[in-house]
Amino acid sequence: QNHQGLAFTTVDRSDDFLLQVRIGESARQDNQRQALKQNILTLRNRVNELGVAEPVIQQQGSNRVIIQLPGVQDTVRARETLGATATLQFKAVDESNSLEAALAGRVPPGSALYDHRDGNRILLKKRTILTGEYITNASSGLDPQTGEPVVNVSLDGRGAKIMSGFTGKNIGKRMAVIFVENKQYTTVTEEGEKEVVTELVEEVITDPVIRDQLSARFQISGAMGTREARDLALLLRAGSLAAPMHFVEERTVGPSLGLDNIRQGVRSIVLGLALVVGFMVMWYRGFGLVANVALALNLVLLVAVLSLLQATLTLPGIAGIVLTVGMAVDANVLIFERIREELNAGNTPQNSIYAGFDKAFSTIFDANVTTLIASAVLFVFGTGPIKGFAVTLSMGILTSMFTAILVTRAMVNLVWGGRRVASLPIGHSLLRLKGERAIRFLSRRRLAAIVSGLMIVVSIASLATRGLQFGIDFTGGTLVEVGYQQPADLQQVEQALQGAGITDAVVQLFGTPSDVLIRLASGSGGDLAQLSGDVLTALQGYDDSVELRRVEFVGPQVGEELTQDGGLALLFALLGILLYVGLRFRYQFAMGAVAALVHDVLITLGLFSLFAIEFDLTVLAALLAVIGYSLNDTIVVFDRIRENFAVIRKGGVIEVIDQALNDSLARTLVTSVTTLMVLLALLFFGGEVIRGFAMALLFGVLIGTYSSLMVASPALIGLGLTREDMEEPEKEGADAELA
């Protein structure tokens, strides 16, 4: 039975009857949620005490909290203050039993030995008189008589009553004040694996004699320095953590690097968007201007939604925005190419506009829904960074569908809908591939299969033998980036670090000859600020112009979770896509789409392995974007194949698929070109930090464009797709022949 969250079970052991009591699952989850809420409130109070302007404190998942402290100067104190699980306990000193006997191993029941700050041991009663939860305020100061640092404590009504009752009955006896803290640190096991160890530290600060009855206000003094008294008062004032917390990931960015990243990021994105805007106007003329207005509105809406959700924009989030921009442009390209087709078929401008939007809707819907399914699965099964990508992508899909389908149509109807015009300012397609001009893609499917097979074999072989060069996001460890005024001497850097006792460092140039990256794979991150200070001090001994640009620490637990959850998220995303495409089209299309995705991911990973490019969180984000892009590309082609089977009644399966590939080729190339413009701007002007991200996307877009034409569609032939599978009842007047 259950009683107030407790579950009771009986256990029979021979003649004994045992009753087993445990906390129920719902009660355990409630306690965990309440503890996390209390911890967030406490952390917020502590950050406010630090005086940080505009901090960000957010819950991530069920057991993590993200804290961002812009502009904080004393990172050592900030880390100690936030991570401290310190509180106070008040216990009576056991003066009725012998301390010597307890030290000899004969500790009396109800008592325990504790370490004293003066280096000795002391015997205390186990029963706790009072804890820090009753403290309402605390401040540091100096004792007016002795001049030593003290902490002035104020208790609430209940705490004052407890303290008054105990001290009133025990005048002349001693009461100990215990500083209690949970400390976490990383150790290496005998098997060479890292694990986080939690240690409970209980230290007696002072054990004064009770001279008078205490009440709501009193002082604590002992072997404390001024700063220690101030920090203890801050922790007591902000409140204690309801559950122990430890750092699993930490990143410090210097002001110069942060400014450089902002400048480079803004410059590359502005340049990329400018190229896209110019290309759309050149290619689609007046309709290109409409697409650009819709794209700008899409970005404004996306940023507004993310702001309302208080989402933190990280590199995975930027990956989602880049993919959103590509898909928003793609939706307009689909519509405009359809309008061009209708005009080329001899329809009037008004009928062409109507038919273009009408026929493109199904394709846009299918492409966006499949990507939305993938992002939903990534959100459910992914970790924090992957969830960030999924949220940004999901919001971007919804805003892009709104702007492409509703806003673009409203603007087109407003400008050209109510007017009699002889032509539309939409340009002329340079790729009218019909009849003899059509490209016979599937006639080259065997050659494409050989090329793809070779690339996959090389990729798998490289992954099996060389593996991926994982960054600290996956392996855990510490990374320090420093900058020099002139080209750095790596040998001198290594000598300086070895002289400071840092022997496991891997030193390399990062982007420019004056930027150096130092990797400490075994760094525990136990005192990240101290570690970075040691590195900087060692290097300044040779060159005092060296500047600390960033420090990052990732615990081993984060790397393991990222690997496991990322793999599961990708697997379930593929299963979700397989199910939807199979229901919306046929199973051959589902298998073809998944084959193209696996093809793209394997070859992209193989390129990173082959060229030993670092695989970190930014590259994982790019890989997720590649899956979304490739899927979008493939669904567009599949939708055209399905449509062609309905309208083209003569010709075999190969001819129908070939014509569909030719019909969608202009859209495929235009979308790829606009996406590549943004990626090339990121690659060359986005800075070294984002280079791996841009390179992965660049590889993925090129491979994805190829696979949508030469892998996914030929796979339909290999999977035995027939005209009978796609045949619909023939309607009068609906016959069409291949031109």
Short mmCIF file of N, CA and C in Angstrom, two decimals, residues 570-665:
data_model
loop_
_atom_site.label_atom_id
_atom_site.label_comp_id
_atom_site.label_asym_id
_atom_site.label_seq_id
_atom_site.Cartn_x
_atom_site.Cartn_y
_atom_site.Cartn_z
N LEU A 570 19.56 10.45 -33.16
CA LEU A 570 19.67 10.24 -34.60
C LEU A 570 18.93 8.98 -35.03
N LEU A 571 19.06 7.91 -34.23
CA LEU A 571 18.41 6.64 -34.57
C LEU A 571 16.89 6.80 -34.59
N PHE A 572 16.34 7.40 -33.54
CA PHE A 572 14.89 7.56 -33.48
C PHE A 572 14.38 8.55 -34.52
N ALA A 573 15.20 9.55 -34.86
CA ALA A 573 14.81 10.48 -35.92
C ALA A 573 14.68 9.75 -37.25
N LEU A 574 15.62 8.86 -37.53
CA LEU A 574 15.55 8.08 -38.76
C LEU A 574 14.32 7.17 -38.77
N LEU A 575 13.99 6.57 -37.62
CA LEU A 575 12.81 5.71 -37.54
C LEU A 575 11.53 6.53 -37.76
N GLY A 576 11.48 7.74 -37.18
CA GLY A 576 10.31 8.60 -37.37
C GLY A 576 10.13 8.99 -38.82
N ILE A 577 11.24 9.32 -39.48
CA ILE A 577 11.19 9.68 -40.90
C ILE A 577 10.73 8.48 -41.73
N LEU A 578 11.26 7.31 -41.40
CA LEU A 578 10.91 6.08 -42.12
C LEU A 578 9.40 5.84 -42.04
N LEU A 579 8.83 6.02 -40.85
CA LEU A 579 7.41 5.77 -40.65
C LEU A 579 6.56 6.78 -41.42
N TYR A 580 6.88 8.08 -41.30
CA TYR A 580 6.05 9.10 -41.96
C TYR A 580 6.12 8.99 -43.48
N VAL A 581 7.33 8.87 -44.02
CA VAL A 581 7.46 8.81 -45.48
C VAL A 581 6.80 7.54 -46.01
N GLY A 582 6.91 6.44 -45.24
CA GLY A 582 6.26 5.21 -45.66
C GLY A 582 4.75 5.35 -45.73
N LEU A 583 4.16 6.08 -44.76
CA LEU A 583 2.71 6.28 -44.75
C LEU A 583 2.28 7.31 -45.80
N ARG A 584 3.08 8.35 -45.97
CA ARG A 584 2.70 9.45 -46.88
C ARG A 584 2.94 9.07 -48.34
N PHE A 585 3.99 8.28 -48.59
CA PHE A 585 4.30 7.85 -49.95
C PHE A 585 4.11 6.33 -50.03
N ARG A 586 5.24 5.63 -50.14
CA ARG A 586 5.25 4.16 -50.08
C ARG A 586 6.53 3.74 -49.37
N TYR A 587 6.61 2.46 -49.01
CA TYR A 587 7.76 2.01 -48.23
C TYR A 587 9.06 2.18 -49.02
N GLN A 588 8.99 2.07 -50.37
CA GLN A 588 10.21 2.25 -51.17
C GLN A 588 10.76 3.66 -51.00
N PHE A 589 9.87 4.64 -50.93
CA PHE A 589 10.31 6.03 -50.74
C PHE A 589 10.94 6.20 -49.35
N ALA A 590 10.34 5.57 -48.35
CA ALA A 590 10.88 5.66 -46.99
C ALA A 590 12.29 5.07 -46.93
N MET A 591 12.46 3.90 -47.52
CA MET A 591 13.78 3.27 -47.53
C MET A 591 14.78 4.10 -48.33
N GLY A 592 14.32 4.68 -49.43
CA GLY A 592 15.21 5.52 -50.23
C GLY A 592 15.65 6.77 -49.48
N ALA A 593 14.72 7.40 -48.74
CA ALA A 593 15.06 8.60 -47.96
C ALA A 593 16.07 8.28 -46.87
N VAL A 594 15.85 7.17 -46.15
CA VAL A 594 16.78 6.79 -45.09
C VAL A 594 18.13 6.40 -45.67
N ALA A 595 18.12 5.71 -46.83
CA ALA A 595 19.39 5.35 -47.48
C ALA A 595 20.19 6.60 -47.82
N ALA A 596 19.51 7.64 -48.31
CA ALA A 596 20.20 8.89 -48.65
C ALA A 596 20.76 9.55 -47.39
N LEU A 597 19.99 9.53 -46.29
CA LEU A 597 20.46 10.15 -45.04
C LEU A 597 21.69 9.41 -44.49
N VAL A 598 21.62 8.08 -44.47
CA VAL A 598 22.76 7.29 -43.98
C VAL A 598 23.97 7.54 -44.88
N HIS A 599 23.76 7.59 -46.18
CA HIS A 599 24.81 7.88 -47.15
C HIS A 599 25.48 9.22 -46.83
N ASP A 600 24.67 10.25 -46.60
CA ASP A 600 25.21 11.59 -46.36
C ASP A 600 25.98 11.66 -45.04
N VAL A 601 25.41 11.07 -43.99
CA VAL A 601 26.05 11.12 -42.67
C VAL A 601 27.36 10.35 -42.68
N LEU A 602 27.36 9.15 -43.28
CA LEU A 602 28.57 8.33 -43.31
C LEU A 602 29.71 9.02 -44.06
N ILE A 603 29.40 9.58 -45.21
CA ILE A 603 30.45 10.21 -46.02
C ILE A 603 30.95 11.49 -45.34
N THR A 604 30.04 12.26 -44.73
CA THR A 604 30.47 13.46 -44.01
C THR A 604 31.39 13.10 -42.85
N LEU A 605 31.00 12.07 -42.07
CA LEU A 605 31.87 11.61 -40.98
C LEU A 605 33.19 11.09 -41.52
N GLY A 606 33.13 10.39 -42.65
CA GLY A 606 34.35 9.87 -43.25
C GLY A 606 35.31 10.97 -43.66
N LEU A 607 34.79 12.07 -44.19
CA LEU A 607 35.65 13.20 -44.56
C LEU A 607 36.33 13.80 -43.33
N PHE A 608 35.58 13.90 -42.23
CA PHE A 608 36.17 14.43 -41.00
C PHE A 608 37.24 13.49 -40.47
N SER A 609 37.01 12.19 -40.60
CA SER A 609 38.01 11.22 -40.15
C SER A 609 39.23 11.23 -41.07
N LEU A 610 38.99 11.27 -42.37
CA LEU A 610 40.07 11.19 -43.35
C LEU A 610 41.01 12.38 -43.25
N PHE A 611 40.44 13.58 -43.05
CA PHE A 611 41.27 14.79 -43.00
C PHE A 611 41.59 15.21 -41.57
N ALA A 612 41.25 14.35 -40.59
CA ALA A 612 41.57 14.59 -39.17
C ALA A 612 41.08 15.95 -38.70
N ILE A 613 39.86 16.32 -39.09
CA ILE A 613 39.25 17.57 -38.64
C ILE A 613 38.55 17.30 -37.31
N GLU A 614 38.73 18.20 -36.36
CA GLU A 614 38.17 17.98 -35.03
C GLU A 614 36.65 17.88 -35.07
N PHE A 615 36.13 16.86 -34.37
CA PHE A 615 34.68 16.63 -34.30
C PHE A 615 34.21 17.04 -32.91
N ASP A 616 33.55 18.19 -32.83
CA ASP A 616 33.09 18.68 -31.54
C ASP A 616 31.59 18.96 -31.60
N LEU A 617 31.10 19.66 -30.61
CA LEU A 617 29.67 19.93 -30.52
C LEU A 617 29.16 20.72 -31.72
N THR A 618 29.96 21.65 -32.21
CA THR A 618 29.53 22.45 -33.36
C THR A 618 29.37 21.58 -34.60
N VAL A 619 30.25 20.60 -34.76
CA VAL A 619 30.15 19.70 -35.92
C VAL A 619 28.93 18.79 -35.78
N LEU A 620 28.64 18.34 -34.55
CA LEU A 620 27.43 17.55 -34.33
C LEU A 620 26.19 18.35 -34.71
N ALA A 621 26.18 19.62 -34.33
CA ALA A 621 25.05 20.49 -34.71
C ALA A 621 24.94 20.59 -36.22
N ALA A 622 26.08 20.73 -36.89
CA ALA A 622 26.08 20.82 -38.35
C ALA A 622 25.58 19.51 -38.97
N LEU A 623 25.95 18.39 -38.35
CA LEU A 623 25.51 17.09 -38.86
C LEU A 623 23.99 16.96 -38.77
N LEU A 624 23.42 17.46 -37.68
CA LEU A 624 21.96 17.46 -37.55
C LEU A 624 21.33 18.33 -38.63
N ALA A 625 21.95 19.47 -38.91
CA ALA A 625 21.44 20.35 -39.97
C ALA A 625 21.55 19.68 -41.33
N VAL A 626 22.62 18.92 -41.55
CA VAL A 626 22.80 18.20 -42.81
C VAL A 626 21.66 17.20 -43.00
N ILE A 627 21.29 16.50 -41.93
CA ILE A 627 20.18 15.54 -42.02
C ILE A 627 18.90 16.26 -42.42
N GLY A 628 18.65 17.41 -41.78
CA GLY A 628 17.45 18.17 -42.12
C GLY A 628 17.46 18.66 -43.55
N TYR A 629 18.62 19.16 -44.00
CA TYR A 629 18.73 19.67 -45.37
C TYR A 629 18.56 18.55 -46.39
N SER A 630 19.27 17.45 -46.18
CA SER A 630 19.21 16.33 -47.11
C SER A 630 17.79 15.77 -47.19
N LEU A 631 17.14 15.67 -46.03
CA LEU A 631 15.78 15.16 -45.99
C LEU A 631 14.84 16.09 -46.77
N ASN A 632 14.98 17.39 -46.56
CA ASN A 632 14.15 18.36 -47.27
C ASN A 632 14.34 18.22 -48.78
N ASP A 633 15.59 18.10 -49.20
CA ASP A 633 15.91 17.97 -50.62
C ASP A 633 15.28 16.70 -51.21
N THR A 634 15.40 15.60 -50.49
CA THR A 634 14.89 14.32 -50.97
C THR A 634 13.37 14.32 -51.08
N ILE A 635 12.69 14.88 -50.07
CA ILE A 635 11.23 14.89 -50.08
C ILE A 635 10.69 15.73 -51.23
N VAL A 636 11.37 16.83 -51.56
CA VAL A 636 10.95 17.66 -52.69
C VAL A 636 10.98 16.84 -53.99
N VAL A 637 12.05 16.09 -54.18
CA VAL A 637 12.17 15.26 -55.38
C VAL A 637 11.12 14.15 -55.38
N PHE A 638 10.92 13.51 -54.22
CA PHE A 638 9.93 12.43 -54.12
C PHE A 638 8.52 12.94 -54.42
N ASP A 639 8.21 14.13 -53.95
CA ASP A 639 6.88 14.67 -54.18
C ASP A 639 6.64 14.90 -55.68
N ARG A 640 7.70 15.34 -56.37
CA ARG A 640 7.56 15.55 -57.82
C ARG A 640 7.43 14.21 -58.55
N ILE A 641 8.13 13.18 -58.06
CA ILE A 641 8.00 11.85 -58.67
C ILE A 641 6.57 11.35 -58.52
N ARG A 642 6.01 11.50 -57.33
CA ARG A 642 4.63 11.05 -57.10
C ARG A 642 3.65 11.81 -58.00
N GLU A 643 3.86 13.11 -58.14
CA GLU A 643 2.98 13.91 -59.00
C GLU A 643 3.09 13.48 -60.46
N ASN A 644 4.32 13.23 -60.91
CA ASN A 644 4.51 12.85 -62.31
C ASN A 644 3.87 11.50 -62.64
N PHE A 645 3.87 10.59 -61.68
CA PHE A 645 3.20 9.31 -61.91
C PHE A 645 1.70 9.52 -62.11
N ALA A 646 1.15 10.56 -61.49
CA ALA A 646 -0.29 10.81 -61.60
C ALA A 646 -0.66 11.47 -62.92
N VAL A 647 0.27 12.26 -63.51
CA VAL A 647 -0.08 13.03 -64.71
C VAL A 647 0.54 12.47 -65.98
N ILE A 648 1.62 11.71 -65.85
CA ILE A 648 2.27 11.13 -67.04
C ILE A 648 1.83 9.68 -67.16
N ARG A 649 0.97 9.40 -68.13
CA ARG A 649 0.39 8.07 -68.26
C ARG A 649 1.19 7.15 -69.15
N LYS A 650 2.10 7.70 -69.92
CA LYS A 650 2.91 6.87 -70.82
C LYS A 650 4.37 6.98 -70.41
N GLY A 651 5.09 5.90 -70.63
CA GLY A 651 6.49 5.88 -70.25
C GLY A 651 6.69 5.00 -69.03
N GLY A 652 7.89 4.43 -68.92
CA GLY A 652 8.19 3.54 -67.81
C GLY A 652 8.57 4.30 -66.56
N VAL A 653 8.88 3.53 -65.51
CA VAL A 653 9.23 4.12 -64.21
C VAL A 653 10.48 4.98 -64.33
N ILE A 654 11.47 4.49 -65.07
CA ILE A 654 12.73 5.24 -65.20
C ILE A 654 12.48 6.57 -65.89
N GLU A 655 11.65 6.58 -66.94
CA GLU A 655 11.38 7.83 -67.65
C GLU A 655 10.65 8.83 -66.76
N VAL A 656 9.69 8.34 -65.98
CA VAL A 656 8.92 9.23 -65.10
C VAL A 656 9.83 9.84 -64.03
N ILE A 657 10.68 9.01 -63.41
CA ILE A 657 11.59 9.52 -62.37
C ILE A 657 12.60 10.48 -62.97
N ASP A 658 13.12 10.15 -64.15
CA ASP A 658 14.06 11.06 -64.82
C ASP A 658 13.43 12.42 -65.06
N GLN A 659 12.17 12.42 -65.54
CA GLN A 659 11.51 13.70 -65.80
C GLN A 659 11.29 14.48 -64.51
N ALA A 660 10.97 13.77 -63.41
CA ALA A 660 10.80 14.44 -62.12
C ALA A 660 12.10 15.08 -61.66
N LEU A 661 13.22 14.39 -61.86
CA LEU A 661 14.52 14.94 -61.49
C LEU A 661 14.84 16.18 -62.32
N ASN A 662 14.51 16.14 -63.59
CA ASN A 662 14.73 17.31 -64.45
C ASN A 662 13.83 18.47 -64.05
N ASP A 663 12.57 18.15 -63.71
CA ASP A 663 11.63 19.19 -63.32
C ASP A 663 12.06 19.91 -62.04
N SER A 664 12.66 19.17 -61.11
CA SER A 664 13.05 19.76 -59.82
C SER A 664 14.50 20.19 -59.78
N LEU A 665 15.23 20.03 -60.91
CA LEU A 665 16.66 20.35 -60.90
C LEU A 665 16.92 21.84 -60.66
#
